[in-house]
Short mmCIF file of C-alpha atoms and ligand atoms in Angstrom, two decimals:
data_model
loop_
_atom_site.label_atom_id
_atom_site.label_comp_id
_atom_site.label_asym_id
_atom_site.label_seq_id
_atom_site.Cartn_x
_atom_site.Cartn_y
_atom_site.Cartn_z
CA MET A 1 -42.82 29.62 -92.69
CA PRO A 2 -39.94 27.05 -91.39
CA ALA A 3 -36.86 27.18 -93.42
CA SER A 4 -36.92 23.67 -94.17
CA LYS A 5 -40.15 24.60 -95.81
CA LYS A 6 -39.14 27.54 -98.11
CA PRO A 7 -38.87 26.46 -101.93
CA TYR A 8 -35.24 25.56 -102.90
CA PHE A 9 -36.05 26.77 -106.15
CA SER A 10 -38.34 28.96 -108.40
CA ILE A 11 -38.72 28.93 -112.21
CA ARG A 12 -37.45 31.30 -114.66
CA SER A 13 -35.98 31.34 -118.43
CA SER A 14 -32.74 29.94 -119.17
CA ALA A 15 -29.64 30.49 -120.97
CA THR A 16 -29.04 26.43 -121.29
CA HIS A 17 -32.88 26.03 -122.59
CA GLY A 18 -36.06 27.35 -122.59
CA HIS A 19 -37.59 26.90 -118.73
CA GLY A 20 -35.05 26.46 -115.87
CA ALA A 21 -34.88 26.27 -112.34
CA PHE A 22 -32.60 28.23 -110.21
CA ALA A 23 -31.99 27.63 -106.60
CA VAL A 24 -33.25 30.66 -104.74
CA ARG A 25 -31.19 29.95 -101.32
CA LYS A 26 -28.25 27.75 -100.87
CA ILE A 27 -28.82 24.37 -100.96
CA ARG A 28 -26.50 21.55 -99.11
CA ARG A 29 -24.98 18.75 -100.94
CA GLY A 30 -27.42 15.62 -99.70
CA THR A 31 -30.53 17.68 -99.93
CA ARG A 32 -33.43 15.91 -101.73
CA ILE A 33 -34.60 19.25 -103.60
CA VAL A 34 -37.76 18.02 -105.33
CA GLU A 35 -39.48 15.14 -106.40
CA TYR A 36 -39.94 14.05 -110.16
CA GLN A 37 -43.97 13.77 -110.53
CA GLY A 38 -45.73 13.14 -113.58
CA LYS A 39 -48.04 10.18 -114.63
CA ARG A 40 -46.89 6.78 -114.57
CA THR A 41 -47.42 4.56 -117.72
CA SER A 42 -45.72 2.65 -120.52
CA TRP A 43 -43.29 4.05 -122.98
CA LYS A 44 -45.77 3.11 -125.54
CA LYS A 45 -48.51 5.04 -124.37
CA ALA A 46 -46.31 8.30 -123.09
CA LEU A 47 -44.76 8.14 -126.90
CA LYS A 48 -48.38 8.02 -128.48
CA ARG A 49 -49.36 11.36 -126.40
CA PRO A 50 -49.15 14.79 -128.59
CA PRO A 51 -45.75 16.42 -128.08
CA SER A 52 -44.61 18.13 -125.23
CA ASP A 53 -43.25 20.82 -127.80
CA PRO A 54 -44.93 20.85 -131.07
CA ASN A 55 -41.85 23.20 -132.18
CA ASP A 56 -39.32 20.49 -131.21
CA PRO A 57 -39.85 16.61 -131.67
CA TYR A 58 -37.34 15.67 -129.39
CA HIS A 59 -38.45 17.79 -126.71
CA THR A 60 -39.37 15.39 -123.85
CA PHE A 61 -40.65 15.67 -120.34
CA ILE A 62 -40.41 11.26 -119.73
CA PHE A 63 -38.45 10.03 -117.32
CA GLY A 64 -37.60 6.19 -117.66
CA LEU A 65 -37.63 4.04 -114.84
CA ASP A 66 -35.67 1.20 -114.00
CA ASN A 67 -39.10 -1.40 -114.25
CA GLY A 68 -39.11 -0.24 -117.92
CA LYS A 69 -41.99 2.07 -117.50
CA VAL A 70 -42.05 5.84 -117.08
CA ILE A 71 -42.99 9.31 -115.30
CA ASP A 72 -44.26 11.75 -118.10
CA ALA A 73 -44.16 14.91 -116.16
CA SER A 74 -46.34 16.48 -119.30
CA LEU A 75 -49.06 14.82 -117.18
CA ASP A 76 -49.56 15.96 -113.60
CA GLY A 77 -45.94 17.10 -113.32
CA ASN A 78 -44.50 19.52 -110.90
CA ASP A 79 -41.94 22.07 -111.08
CA ALA A 80 -38.97 19.50 -111.38
CA ARG A 81 -39.94 19.06 -115.14
CA TRP A 82 -38.22 22.23 -115.97
CA ILE A 83 -34.58 20.96 -114.58
CA ASN A 84 -32.39 20.91 -117.31
CA HIS A 85 -29.63 18.73 -118.20
CA SER A 86 -26.42 19.36 -118.10
CA CYS A 87 -23.03 17.12 -118.43
CA ASP A 88 -21.48 18.42 -115.77
CA PRO A 89 -24.61 18.65 -113.18
CA ASN A 90 -24.79 19.63 -109.89
CA CYS A 91 -27.64 17.57 -108.97
CA GLU A 92 -28.58 13.75 -109.58
CA ALA A 93 -32.05 11.96 -109.84
CA ILE A 94 -31.99 9.01 -107.95
CA GLU A 95 -34.71 6.14 -108.36
CA GLU A 96 -35.32 4.98 -104.98
CA GLU A 97 -36.58 1.89 -103.49
CA ASP A 98 -40.32 2.26 -103.70
CA GLY A 99 -39.94 3.65 -107.29
CA GLY A 100 -40.13 7.61 -106.33
CA VAL A 101 -37.68 9.38 -108.42
CA PHE A 102 -36.19 12.58 -106.26
CA ILE A 103 -33.58 15.24 -107.49
CA TYR A 104 -30.23 15.33 -105.12
CA ALA A 105 -27.46 17.99 -104.88
CA MET A 106 -24.40 16.48 -105.68
CA ARG A 107 -22.47 19.51 -104.19
CA THR A 108 -23.41 22.82 -102.24
CA ILE A 109 -25.28 24.80 -104.40
CA GLN A 110 -25.64 28.86 -103.88
CA PRO A 111 -28.56 31.03 -104.80
CA GLY A 112 -28.84 31.94 -108.22
CA GLU A 113 -27.38 28.75 -109.50
CA GLU A 114 -29.35 26.74 -112.56
CA LEU A 115 -30.59 23.44 -110.95
CA ASN A 116 -29.36 20.91 -113.61
CA TYR A 117 -28.66 16.45 -113.56
CA ASP A 118 -27.40 14.50 -116.39
CA TYR A 119 -30.19 12.86 -118.52
CA ARG A 120 -28.45 9.99 -119.73
CA LEU A 121 -31.08 10.09 -122.04
CA SER A 122 -30.78 6.51 -124.51
CA VAL A 123 -31.55 5.03 -127.76
CA ASP A 124 -32.15 1.80 -129.07
CA GLY A 125 -28.17 0.49 -129.92
CA LYS A 126 -25.30 2.91 -130.66
CA PRO A 127 -26.36 6.36 -131.26
CA SER A 128 -25.51 7.66 -134.34
CA LYS A 129 -24.40 11.16 -135.49
CA LYS A 130 -28.00 11.92 -136.42
CA GLU A 131 -28.96 10.69 -133.11
CA ARG A 132 -26.66 12.39 -131.04
CA LYS A 133 -27.37 15.55 -132.98
CA ARG A 134 -31.28 15.21 -132.30
CA TYR A 135 -30.73 15.65 -128.86
CA ALA A 136 -27.83 18.24 -128.48
CA CYS A 137 -26.35 19.68 -125.56
CA HIS A 138 -26.41 23.65 -124.53
CA CYS A 139 -25.21 23.18 -121.25
CA GLY A 140 -21.78 24.97 -121.99
CA SER A 141 -19.79 23.28 -119.47
CA GLU A 142 -16.18 22.47 -120.12
CA ASN A 143 -16.75 18.64 -120.38
CA CYS A 144 -20.20 19.13 -122.24
CA ARG A 145 -20.44 15.94 -124.50
CA GLY A 146 -22.07 17.69 -127.33
CA THR A 147 -25.35 15.50 -126.76
CA MET A 148 -27.96 14.74 -123.94
CA LEU A 149 -27.74 11.03 -124.79
CA ASP A 150 -25.59 8.70 -122.33
CA VAL A 151 -22.36 8.04 -124.89
C1 SAM B 201 -37.46 18.04 -118.70
S1 SAM B 201 -37.68 19.52 -120.31
C2 SAM B 201 -36.55 20.68 -119.24
C3 SAM B 201 -37.36 22.48 -119.29
C4 SAM B 201 -36.93 22.68 -120.64
N1 SAM B 201 -36.05 23.91 -120.62
C5 SAM B 201 -38.57 23.15 -121.06
O1 SAM B 201 -38.40 24.30 -121.32
O2 SAM B 201 -39.62 22.90 -121.33
C6 SAM B 201 -36.60 18.74 -121.20
C7 SAM B 201 -36.33 19.08 -122.53
O3 SAM B 201 -35.36 20.45 -122.28
C8 SAM B 201 -34.80 20.59 -123.28
N2 SAM B 201 -33.53 20.63 -122.86
C9 SAM B 201 -32.69 20.38 -121.42
N3 SAM B 201 -31.09 20.37 -120.87
C10 SAM B 201 -31.11 21.04 -122.26
C11 SAM B 201 -29.39 20.95 -122.76
N4 SAM B 201 -28.67 21.02 -121.88
N5 SAM B 201 -29.36 21.31 -124.09
C12 SAM B 201 -30.08 21.56 -124.92
N6 SAM B 201 -31.70 21.32 -124.57
C13 SAM B 201 -32.17 20.99 -123.33
C14 SAM B 201 -34.75 19.58 -123.88
O4 SAM B 201 -35.22 19.97 -125.42
C15 SAM B 201 -35.24 18.34 -123.64
O5 SAM B 201 -35.90 17.28 -124.20
ZN1 ZN B 202 -23.32 19.29 -122.22
#
């Protein structure tokens, strides 16, 4: 298999939350690692769907797009949906001009490191303490802002 086709990561359980994606080889800064795939739909339809984790009403596989629509990775999603959030991320999610969303390495990532990006989740208006807590972050980084919300 050519080196470029070898997978960059595998999925296993994560200390941050549930499943996570872990590098299985060195990933250089700027590498386009994976596309965030799933069903493209409206916020309204995505929020009407059954919870992605029945034990956690705030668990989400939804990625908000610039055009006001979403990618709902609970339908037709790929392994990108297992990438957790971090407040000190090694990856970033970029929405490209054609609307595709790709996860890029922001720095060199060593084998065994967990991949993560800053979800920058939002709620209507300024988030209350309660809302921040609903989306509590467990990334464990020194500069953890305590929530996955973009505050
Ligand atoms: C796209 S999923 C990521 C995969 C997730 N670990 C799982 O096993 O389903 C996003 C969800 O994972 C959880 N999550 C991801 N990053 C987290 C973090 N830093 N702290 C707490 N929960 C996190 C939240 O429930 C979030 O809604
Ligand atoms: Zn954090």
